Amino acid sequence: MRIDELPTPALLVERAALEANLDTMSAALPGARLRPHVKAHKCTALAHRQHANGHAGFTCATVRECEVMAAAGLGADLLLANEVLDTRRLGALVRDGARVTVAVDSPETVVAAAAGGVREVLVDVNVGLPRCGCPPERAGELADTARRAGLEVRGVMGYEGHLMLVADPADRARMTGDAMALLTAAAADVGGEIISAGGTGTYVDNTWATEIQAGSYALMDTAYGAVVPFGQALSVLGTVVSVAATHAVVDVGLKSLGMDHGLPTIAEAQVWFCSDEHTTFAPETPVRVGDRIRVLPAHVDPTVVLHERMHLVDGDVVVETWAVDMRGW
Amino acid sequence: MRIDELPTPALLVERAALEANLDTMSAALPGARLRPHVKAHKCTALAHRQHANGHAGFTCATVRECEVMAAAGLGADLLLANEVLDTRRLGALVRDGARVTVAVDSPETVVAAAAGGVREVLVDVNVGLPRCGCPPERAGELADTARRAGLEVRGVMGYEGHLMLVADPADRARMTGDAMALLTAAAADVGGEIISAGGTGTYVDNTWATEIQAGSYALMDTAYGAVVPFGQALSVLGTVVSVAATHAVVDVGLKSLGMDHGLPTIAEAQVWFCSDEHTTFAPETPVRVGDRIRVLPAHVDPTVVLHERMHLVDGDVVVETWAVDMRGW
């Protein structure tokens, strides 16, 4: 099938760029050094590719992601890198044979993990991003609390998410070092083998973590494109539905694009604004009604969740179609 | 069931606010004066409520919306208020007994409508929003083209979307009048019975259209809340998963909130930022890990499409659960 036959909008993944991205990252962080984050693609077919590249452990952001990964045979070592108050569905996965480790950052989340039947945890440490994570100096005490509750403490995690898009490489490396000094000190207090951290933006800089939780590198977006050397594999295919004297309109809009990082990009065009099902743009070279064009999203994760499927393409040929099967909660 | 038993994030619709919104709008624009736009809720259960309030015709933004509405028995008079180049699925609906009228704004979209088996069209006129729509002075000529192609031309549509959030009522009314002067002039050239326009922001001001395409009024969002007197029925229920000295974190983020109109709102709190599955906020009164709180989205339409279902609630009691069954394309 050719992309001209797809209903639009349609999520496209350029095969060559995807495979190059997967191979580049697996060469930099082989085997257990990378714990791919599935939240960026929410696609077990793509996770199988990462598994085939040598990565057996995965990072998840939601209970649903853990459930679907386990059902797909990818549940050998799942880290839910998020705090959860109702862990009953995770406990059910453990009873069914999956290995699920959950993040805890408070006595309440420790109690919740034990109550739901989860057996293994990481202590989540705040390393500078104002979000989840206990203060570094409280990590050891929380690990003790977890052990008293009967939980195995595998180590620590701490996400330096505030540094992912720092443009200057030297600044980013220095700030990552400062954040990881907090995490390694906490790790000494907590014990365990794992120091889990990092992401696509700091995969080179973060030499302190034992494993990197990168996800966006596989598909990429224009925001990450400014800071790391991975190729833009993801785009949203649209049809030009209207052409006026000053602008044109493609049927890709707020309902097929994540907008929190700003407007999408169209080659040889200035993007004016997005509506629910449209992007209005000023083309630098003429376009015609019916033309198919690629729209590049600014943020990969919230774009992917808007689509039921992604089409792996080689140029204009659809090679495979994969379900985005980890959506929802 | 009580909302405490729902997995979070969960989309909530306050029953009293929804019913008041539906009744207020139906009183202002009874029967065929309102053609409810389903893109804002994408839910046939909610569309059935609008139908029960006396509105038999509906507005859609996608082919999928038309298909699901027809399958739900709500296909008596569907307007696809959007340009479509491949109308074969719409033609199939017509052959199966639905009435489907599609917008056209170019010779190409006229040819596409006829080729796919659609029989009725509206001429879409640009009334100031730089998006779809032919120039007003070309509308009559395009209607002639459509009739020569064997299509029934039911009239015109023209969406003054750029005026929906104009804050000053007098400015909004005057600008709506200017936009509708263009549309009524085009209507005179085109012929037909229908002048379809408007939305939640201009439902009072737009006295020129024969029917108003309002959708957001049913569920509402904080952006529209600043300009029209409908109640906020929609919220996203979250669980507080982490509490720090300076901030707290709720499990509602970019994947459960439309972000193009900016950050969501939380009562008695300052919202700092959103991540994929989190909103970080500074509460004015203390919150605890495990608390359930409501997050109010800034834009209803892109929020609803992120959820598989919406829960109709009366306070903290879940009255009904409705599928968001018109997602995708």
XYZ file of C-alpha atoms in Angstrom:
658
model
C 0.000 0.000 0.000
C 1.142 3.559 -0.684
C 0.598 6.451 1.722
C -1.733 8.095 -0.815
C -4.270 5.388 0.088
C -4.236 6.129 3.830
C -7.092 8.160 5.306
C -5.648 11.351 6.793
C -4.491 12.402 9.321
C -2.208 9.358 9.668
C 0.824 8.833 11.876
C 3.898 7.879 9.834
C 7.197 6.425 11.040
C 10.088 6.524 8.571
C 11.644 3.073 8.775
C 15.227 4.055 7.986
C 15.230 6.861 10.568
C 13.644 4.623 13.222
C 16.133 1.825 12.678
C 19.078 4.230 12.694
C 17.816 5.793 15.932
C 17.362 2.406 17.603
C 20.818 1.247 16.516
C 22.565 4.484 17.497
C 21.113 4.372 20.992
C 21.752 0.646 21.457
C 25.390 1.163 20.457
C 25.765 4.030 22.941
C 23.871 2.263 25.741
C 23.940 -1.495 25.131
C 21.857 -4.088 26.961
C 20.819 -3.159 30.475
C 22.428 0.307 30.210
C 19.206 1.352 28.440
C 15.739 0.797 29.903
C 13.612 2.127 27.017
C 10.646 4.247 28.079
C 7.504 3.087 26.302
C 5.480 6.211 27.092
C 6.962 7.943 24.040
C 5.579 5.417 21.536
C 2.966 3.325 23.434
C 3.429 0.581 20.851
C 4.351 -3.010 21.701
C 5.449 -3.697 18.113
C 8.071 -0.972 18.513
C 8.990 -2.257 21.993
C 9.621 -5.676 20.432
C 12.167 -3.976 18.142
C 13.888 -2.456 21.173
C 13.858 -5.860 22.865
C 15.433 -7.428 19.780
C 18.165 -4.779 20.053
C 19.165 -6.241 23.409
C 17.081 -4.346 25.975
C 15.052 -6.647 28.219
C 13.948 -4.099 30.832
C 11.459 -1.343 30.053
C 10.206 1.834 31.699
C 6.468 2.582 31.877
C 4.500 5.637 33.013
C 1.061 4.068 33.573
C -0.486 0.889 34.911
C -2.033 0.274 31.485
C 1.392 0.374 29.845
C 2.590 -2.307 32.287
C -0.460 -4.476 31.592
C -0.146 -4.307 27.813
C 3.624 -4.859 27.873
C 3.192 -7.953 30.057
C 0.434 -9.286 27.813
C 2.760 -8.834 24.828
C 5.413 -11.016 26.464
C 7.605 -8.046 27.407
C 7.113 -8.214 31.179
C 10.491 -9.622 32.256
C 11.503 -6.412 34.058
C 9.062 -3.509 33.994
C 9.752 -0.318 35.939
C 6.696 1.849 36.571
C 8.613 5.110 36.998
C 5.648 6.817 38.611
C 3.851 6.947 41.942
C 0.647 4.892 42.176
C -1.861 4.824 45.029
C -3.906 1.863 43.782
C -1.472 -0.929 42.867
C -3.950 -3.826 42.733
C -3.660 -4.233 38.960
C 0.142 -4.231 39.266
C -0.071 -6.900 41.969
C -2.168 -9.015 39.627
C 0.575 -8.767 36.992
C 3.176 -9.908 39.540
C 1.011 -12.878 40.515
C 0.747 -13.743 36.819
C 4.525 -13.870 36.473
C 5.577 -10.400 35.356
C 8.343 -8.565 37.193
C 7.055 -5.106 38.132
C 9.039 -2.545 40.124
C 7.248 0.640 41.143
C 8.552 4.054 42.214
C 7.821 5.230 45.773
C 8.508 8.659 47.231
C 6.399 8.746 50.430
C 5.194 6.467 53.222
C 1.766 6.462 51.546
C 3.121 5.097 48.259
C 5.110 2.464 50.174
C 1.950 1.328 51.945
C 0.085 1.312 48.627
C 2.757 -0.794 46.903
C 2.729 -3.425 49.647
C -1.076 -3.442 49.908
C -1.577 -4.117 46.196
C 0.844 -7.020 45.983
C 3.868 -5.298 44.421
C 7.094 -6.763 45.814
C 9.856 -4.526 44.439
C 10.339 -0.756 44.503
C 12.791 1.988 43.634
C 13.024 5.062 45.839
C 12.202 8.057 43.631
C 14.448 11.023 44.483
C 13.882 14.662 43.519
C 17.040 15.751 41.677
C 15.838 19.254 40.723
C 12.672 18.864 38.640
C 9.794 20.061 40.835
C 7.584 17.009 40.452
C 7.632 13.632 42.219
C 10.551 12.287 44.269
C 11.458 12.556 47.941
C 14.134 14.986 49.130
C 17.547 13.282 48.659
C 18.280 13.355 52.382
C 15.071 11.393 53.096
C 15.732 8.557 50.655
C 17.524 6.242 53.113
C 14.764 6.554 55.683
C 12.120 5.794 53.043
C 14.062 2.712 51.940
C 14.018 1.497 55.548
C 10.259 2.067 55.664
C 9.839 0.054 52.483
C 11.944 -2.832 53.760
C 9.951 -2.911 56.985
C 6.825 -3.198 54.832
C 8.288 -6.333 53.268
C 9.347 -4.744 49.984
C 12.578 -5.386 48.111
C 14.337 -2.056 47.432
C 16.221 -2.366 44.157
C 17.783 1.098 44.322
C 16.896 4.654 43.322
C 15.579 6.646 40.403
C 15.676 10.392 39.771
C 14.643 12.096 36.580
C 16.544 15.221 35.550
C 13.682 16.188 33.224
C 14.339 19.916 33.640
C 17.672 19.468 31.801
C 16.512 17.519 28.724
C 16.215 20.534 26.439
C 19.126 22.651 27.761
C 20.644 23.774 24.464
C 24.312 24.196 25.390
C 25.984 20.787 25.695
C 28.527 21.960 28.289
C 25.803 23.494 30.464
C 23.696 20.369 30.136
C 26.579 18.091 31.111
C 27.512 20.205 34.133
C 23.921 20.473 35.370
C 23.400 16.729 34.854
C 26.457 16.099 37.002
C 25.033 18.315 39.754
C 21.693 16.471 39.652
C 23.336 13.063 39.660
C 25.519 14.007 42.650
C 22.257 14.230 44.587
C 21.088 10.878 43.246
C 24.307 8.946 43.853
C 24.460 10.256 47.437
C 20.881 9.058 47.952
C 21.786 5.719 46.352
C 24.513 5.223 48.949
C 21.915 5.689 51.691
C 19.304 3.470 50.003
C 21.386 0.508 48.839
C 20.422 -1.787 45.972
C 21.925 -2.164 42.511
C 19.961 0.273 40.390
C 20.475 3.983 39.748
C 17.830 4.717 37.107
C 17.725 8.179 35.519
C 18.163 10.139 32.332
C 16.364 10.481 29.081
C 16.930 11.216 25.414
C 18.312 14.697 26.191
C 21.000 13.483 28.619
C 21.811 9.997 27.326
C 25.429 11.025 26.613
C 25.948 13.242 29.671
C 24.517 10.940 32.294
C 27.387 8.563 33.098
C 26.331 8.167 36.748
C 23.115 6.208 36.251
C 23.346 2.432 35.848
C 20.464 2.631 33.356
C 18.958 5.408 31.203
C 15.168 5.780 30.790
C 15.158 7.174 27.238
C 12.077 6.981 25.040
C 11.800 9.888 22.596
C 14.989 8.934 20.701
C 13.141 6.256 18.718
C 10.586 8.489 16.991
C 11.863 12.001 17.829
C 10.272 15.436 17.580
C 11.370 18.916 16.567
C 12.110 19.995 20.175
C 14.573 17.149 20.759
C 15.868 17.559 17.207
C 17.541 20.786 18.353
C 19.661 19.046 21.012
C 20.402 15.393 20.116
C 21.631 13.646 16.947
C 18.674 11.380 16.237
C 16.624 11.538 13.051
C 13.031 12.742 12.798
C 11.188 9.448 12.234
C 7.716 10.668 13.200
C 5.357 12.797 11.148
C 1.644 13.205 10.660
C 0.521 12.787 7.075
C -2.188 15.200 5.991
C -4.158 16.164 2.917
C -4.272 19.770 1.730
C -8.020 20.449 1.827
C -8.122 24.157 0.959
C -5.861 26.664 -0.793
C -6.389 30.427 -0.622
C -4.375 33.352 -2.016
C -2.439 33.858 1.227
C -2.490 30.430 2.896
C -3.377 26.748 2.668
C -5.012 24.296 5.065
C -4.016 20.701 5.837
C -6.279 18.283 7.758
C -3.864 17.829 10.688
C -4.790 19.751 13.823
C -5.101 19.836 17.593
C -6.670 16.372 17.583
C -3.716 14.754 15.834
C -0.813 16.827 17.270
C 0.528 17.345 20.791
C 0.613 21.126 21.223
C 2.344 21.734 24.576
C 5.721 22.364 22.884
C 4.125 24.720 20.392
C 3.252 24.679 16.730
C 4.223 21.885 14.350
C 6.617 22.371 11.437
C 5.949 21.977 7.712
C 8.851 21.968 5.247
C 9.036 25.042 3.039
C 6.163 26.723 4.861
C 5.332 29.063 7.730
C 2.787 27.536 10.108
C 0.202 30.121 11.243
C -2.030 28.248 13.690
C -3.817 24.979 14.429
C -7.534 24.303 14.884
C -9.194 21.046 15.912
C -8.770 19.330 12.561
C -6.668 21.864 10.623
C -3.314 23.571 10.388
C -3.259 26.845 8.465
C 0.097 27.575 6.827
C 1.723 29.836 4.244
C 3.571 27.647 1.720
C 6.786 28.974 0.179
C 6.205 26.875 -2.935
C 2.661 26.434 -4.271
C 0.548 23.524 -3.019
C -2.640 22.156 -4.545
C -5.853 20.835 -3.060
C -5.389 17.092 -2.621
C -1.599 17.204 -2.078
C -0.312 14.956 0.689
C 2.176 16.633 3.059
C 4.014 15.681 6.247
C 3.516 17.729 9.399
C 6.269 17.429 12.032
C 5.025 17.555 15.637
C 6.856 19.576 18.299
C 6.373 16.897 20.982
C 6.299 13.189 20.246
C 4.571 11.704 23.329
C 1.302 13.678 23.332
C 1.097 13.314 19.546
C 1.315 9.522 19.504
C -1.499 9.063 22.049
C -3.942 10.790 19.692
C -3.597 8.034 17.082
C -4.934 4.467 16.979
C -2.085 3.235 14.805
C 1.246 4.206 13.260
C 2.364 3.270 9.773
C 5.967 2.230 9.225
C 6.918 3.649 5.818
C 9.775 3.400 3.402
C 9.427 6.604 1.394
C 5.815 6.563 0.224
C 5.301 2.807 0.720
C 3.591 1.480 3.849
C 5.713 -1.426 5.097
C 3.813 -2.317 8.275
C 1.003 -0.906 10.411
C 1.369 -1.042 14.183
C -1.331 -0.500 16.818
C -0.697 2.233 19.377
C -1.877 -0.317 21.918
C -0.832 1.222 25.252
C -3.152 4.262 25.249
C -5.405 5.071 28.184
C -4.948 4.199 31.831
C -20.244 3.741 42.198
C -18.432 6.680 43.728
C -15.696 8.632 41.952
C -13.164 7.410 44.536
C -13.396 3.998 42.856
C -12.521 5.288 39.377
C -8.977 4.775 38.076
C -7.447 8.184 37.453
C -7.169 10.240 35.336
C -10.903 10.092 34.573
C -13.094 12.476 32.598
C -16.040 13.711 34.673
C -19.200 15.490 33.501
C -21.276 17.169 36.202
C -24.865 16.172 35.426
C -26.572 19.287 36.747
C -24.252 21.618 34.830
C -24.595 19.584 31.624
C -28.376 19.534 31.797
C -28.549 23.258 32.574
C -26.238 24.001 29.630
C -28.303 21.864 27.247
C -31.551 23.456 28.390
C -30.204 27.020 28.294
C -28.979 26.613 24.724
C -32.132 24.819 23.546
C -34.244 27.628 24.975
C -32.129 30.247 23.206
C -31.923 28.334 19.916
C -34.818 25.866 19.728
C -35.183 23.038 17.206
C -33.480 23.601 13.868
C -31.995 26.943 15.015
C -29.261 24.851 16.660
C -27.226 22.231 14.785
C -25.104 20.878 17.680
C -21.453 20.268 16.809
C -20.410 16.813 17.982
C -16.668 17.470 17.688
C -16.648 19.028 21.164
C -17.875 15.868 22.932
C -17.494 12.991 20.398
C -20.076 11.053 22.373
C -23.283 9.629 20.872
C -24.858 9.252 24.335
C -24.542 13.008 24.763
C -25.764 13.600 21.199
C -28.881 11.575 22.043
C -29.538 14.067 24.885
C -29.240 16.945 22.419
C -31.590 15.105 20.045
C -34.089 14.627 22.867
C -33.919 18.390 23.418
C -35.341 18.913 19.944
C -32.317 19.121 17.644
C -32.458 16.627 14.780
C -29.581 17.971 12.679
C -25.952 17.720 13.790
C -22.611 19.163 12.739
C -19.549 16.898 12.351
C -15.856 17.625 11.715
C -14.695 14.190 10.518
C -15.907 11.304 8.397
C -15.657 9.035 11.445
C -18.018 11.297 13.384
C -20.559 10.997 10.557
C -20.227 7.210 10.483
C -20.659 6.747 14.227
C -23.567 9.205 14.413
C -25.370 7.387 11.589
C -24.744 4.004 13.236
C -26.247 5.402 16.457
C -29.465 6.340 14.661
C -28.636 10.043 14.577
C -28.057 10.364 10.830
C -31.243 12.189 9.799
C -29.368 15.374 8.812
C -25.582 15.393 9.267
C -23.490 18.354 8.107
C -19.801 17.592 7.666
C -18.604 21.179 8.132
C -15.227 20.410 6.626
C -13.611 19.861 3.240
C -12.983 16.225 2.277
C -11.091 14.938 -0.734
C -12.052 11.265 -0.359
C -15.818 11.094 0.176
C -16.334 7.385 -0.531
C -17.205 6.543 3.080
C -19.691 9.433 3.128
C -21.259 8.153 -0.076
C -21.668 4.740 1.564
C -23.567 6.384 4.431
C -25.882 8.116 1.962
C -26.571 4.830 0.180
C -27.396 3.298 3.569
C -30.032 5.957 4.228
C -28.233 8.714 6.145
C -28.537 12.321 5.023
C -25.037 13.768 4.713
C -24.251 17.280 3.510
C -20.609 18.199 3.011
C -18.835 21.563 2.825
C -17.141 22.519 -0.448
C -14.907 25.521 -1.089
C -13.144 24.682 -4.376
C -13.760 22.940 -7.694
C -11.640 20.041 -6.372
C -13.883 19.472 -3.348
C -16.972 19.681 -5.577
C -15.547 16.990 -7.850
C -14.637 14.891 -4.796
C -18.130 15.161 -3.320
C -19.798 14.044 -6.538
C -17.269 11.278 -7.156
C -17.803 9.687 -3.747
C -21.580 9.595 -3.915
C -22.460 12.601 -1.755
C -25.529 14.365 -3.116
C -25.844 17.543 -1.041
C -23.390 20.320 -0.258
C -23.053 23.710 1.404
C -20.708 26.291 -0.064
C -18.160 27.126 2.645
C -17.357 30.863 2.659
C -14.369 32.552 4.300
C -15.843 35.199 6.634
C -12.540 36.314 8.177
C -10.946 33.281 9.829
C -7.928 32.382 7.662
C -8.779 28.722 7.181
C -11.129 26.978 4.757
C -13.848 28.721 2.772
C -13.910 30.329 -0.656
C -13.755 34.124 -1.044
C -17.334 35.468 -0.625
C -17.410 36.846 -4.154
C -16.671 33.382 -5.586
C -19.452 31.535 -3.744
C -22.101 31.926 -6.441
C -19.804 30.623 -9.150
C -18.867 27.609 -6.997
C -22.551 26.854 -6.394
C -23.068 26.819 -10.161
C -20.139 24.420 -10.521
C -21.661 22.135 -7.880
C -25.072 22.125 -9.547
C -23.495 21.301 -12.886
C -21.842 18.332 -11.143
C -25.304 17.093 -10.156
C -25.137 18.195 -6.520
C -27.946 19.791 -4.535
C -26.708 23.069 -3.012
C -28.506 23.580 0.299
C -26.967 26.986 1.027
C -23.827 28.384 2.665
C -21.766 28.039 5.801
C -19.104 30.372 7.199
C -17.464 30.024 10.588
C -16.508 33.204 12.427
C -14.112 31.204 14.632
C -11.744 34.148 15.084
C -14.467 35.939 17.073
C -15.445 33.197 19.549
C -13.238 34.408 22.387
C -13.458 38.192 21.821
C -13.958 39.332 25.415
C -15.980 42.523 24.942
C -19.599 41.645 24.083
C -20.155 44.835 22.048
C -16.995 44.256 19.999
C -17.949 40.624 19.452
C -21.467 41.528 18.305
C -20.220 44.200 15.889
C -17.527 41.963 14.417
C -20.006 39.100 14.081
C -22.279 41.420 12.144
C -19.437 42.341 9.786
C -18.588 38.671 9.190
C -22.219 37.720 8.618
C -22.672 40.576 6.130
C -20.160 38.719 3.964
C -21.998 35.434 4.459
C -25.496 36.720 3.763
C -24.263 38.417 0.594
C -22.748 35.108 -0.511
C -25.975 33.311 0.420
C -27.891 35.569 -1.938
C -25.569 34.522 -4.778
C -25.647 30.822 -3.874
C -29.330 30.232 -3.153
C -30.705 27.453 -0.944
C -32.315 27.602 2.471
C -29.405 27.253 4.866
C -27.053 29.857 6.331
C -25.018 27.803 8.808
C -22.506 29.578 11.091
C -21.644 30.493 14.636
C -20.545 28.678 17.724
C -20.724 28.801 21.474
C -18.975 32.187 21.596
C -21.418 33.929 19.225
C -24.674 32.046 19.818
C -26.385 35.239 21.067
C -24.774 37.661 18.612
C -25.276 35.697 15.432
C -28.869 36.485 14.433
C -28.110 36.211 10.697
C -27.478 32.477 10.469
C -30.476 30.165 10.073
C -28.657 27.628 12.269
C -25.816 27.822 14.800
C -23.056 25.151 14.925
C -22.359 25.290 18.664
C -20.670 22.423 20.494
C -18.566 23.550 23.448
C -21.579 24.900 25.377
C -22.534 21.418 26.573
C -19.333 20.582 28.486
C -17.502 23.934 28.539
C -13.914 24.880 29.361
C -12.160 27.697 31.181
C -11.485 29.696 27.986
C -15.189 29.846 27.039
C -16.078 30.324 30.695
C -14.682 33.859 30.435
C -17.129 34.883 27.672
C -20.415 32.921 27.837
C -22.844 32.055 30.653
C -22.630 28.264 30.590
C -21.457 26.178 33.530
C -18.207 24.209 33.691
C -19.488 20.624 33.373
C -16.184 19.037 32.365
C -13.245 18.211 34.580
C -10.514 15.600 34.797
C -10.421 13.743 38.089
C -6.940 13.036 39.393
C -5.210 11.530 42.399
C -2.573 13.493 44.308
C 0.430 11.157 43.992
C 3.175 13.252 45.605
C 3.356 16.170 48.050
C 6.525 18.210 48.637
C 7.213 21.271 50.782
C 6.621 23.710 47.920
C 4.264 21.837 45.590
C 2.108 18.805 44.954
C 1.593 16.543 41.940
C -1.658 15.155 40.520
C -1.767 12.348 37.931
C -3.429 14.458 35.214
C -1.077 15.658 32.483
C -0.448 16.272 28.801
C -1.995 12.915 27.925
C -5.314 13.694 29.576
C -5.571 17.473 28.904
C -5.740 19.540 25.709
C -2.947 22.101 26.095
C -3.310 24.484 23.130
C -5.250 27.032 25.224
C -2.673 26.821 28.003
C -2.485 25.382 31.472
C -5.436 23.816 33.291
C -6.939 25.288 36.455
C -7.145 23.760 39.933
C -9.317 25.380 42.607
C -7.359 26.999 45.426
C -4.029 26.324 43.748
C -1.473 27.796 41.362
C -0.692 25.446 38.477
C 3.056 25.418 37.664
C 3.383 23.081 34.675
C 2.210 19.838 33.091
C 4.221 16.744 32.139
C 2.998 13.667 30.292
C 1.122 12.165 33.238
C 1.423 14.929 35.865
C 0.437 18.459 36.776
C 2.657 20.183 39.340
C 0.808 22.785 41.409
C 1.166 24.877 44.549
C -1.921 24.324 46.731
C -3.227 27.230 48.822
C -4.691 24.793 51.342
C -2.801 21.599 52.213
C -3.440 18.455 50.173
C -2.479 14.895 51.062
C -1.179 11.989 49.026
C -4.232 10.044 47.871
C -6.612 13.032 47.711
C -8.861 13.155 44.669
C -9.051 16.574 42.957
C -10.671 17.999 39.847
C -8.517 19.609 37.146
C -10.324 22.015 34.788
C -9.048 21.934 31.186
C -8.506 25.136 29.207
C -9.916 23.636 25.977
C -12.699 21.088 25.900
C -12.356 19.504 22.437
C -8.710 18.316 22.534
C -9.215 17.143 26.124
C -12.177 14.884 25.371
C -10.408 13.038 22.533
C -7.733 11.834 24.962
C -10.264 9.771 26.950
C -12.031 6.501 26.154
C -15.052 7.361 28.280
C -16.685 10.120 30.304
C -18.452 9.628 33.616
C -21.671 11.514 34.274
C -21.566 12.411 37.962
C -23.896 13.866 40.556
C -21.471 15.217 43.145
C -19.215 12.269 43.925
C -21.615 9.598 42.603
C -21.164 8.156 39.120
C -24.605 8.145 37.483
C -23.701 6.818 34.026
C -20.575 6.096 31.984
C -20.557 7.074 28.314
C -18.123 5.980 25.610
C -16.264 8.726 23.761
C -17.124 6.775 20.661
C -16.358 9.219 17.832
C -12.585 9.427 18.244
C -10.187 8.885 15.343
C -10.817 9.463 11.677
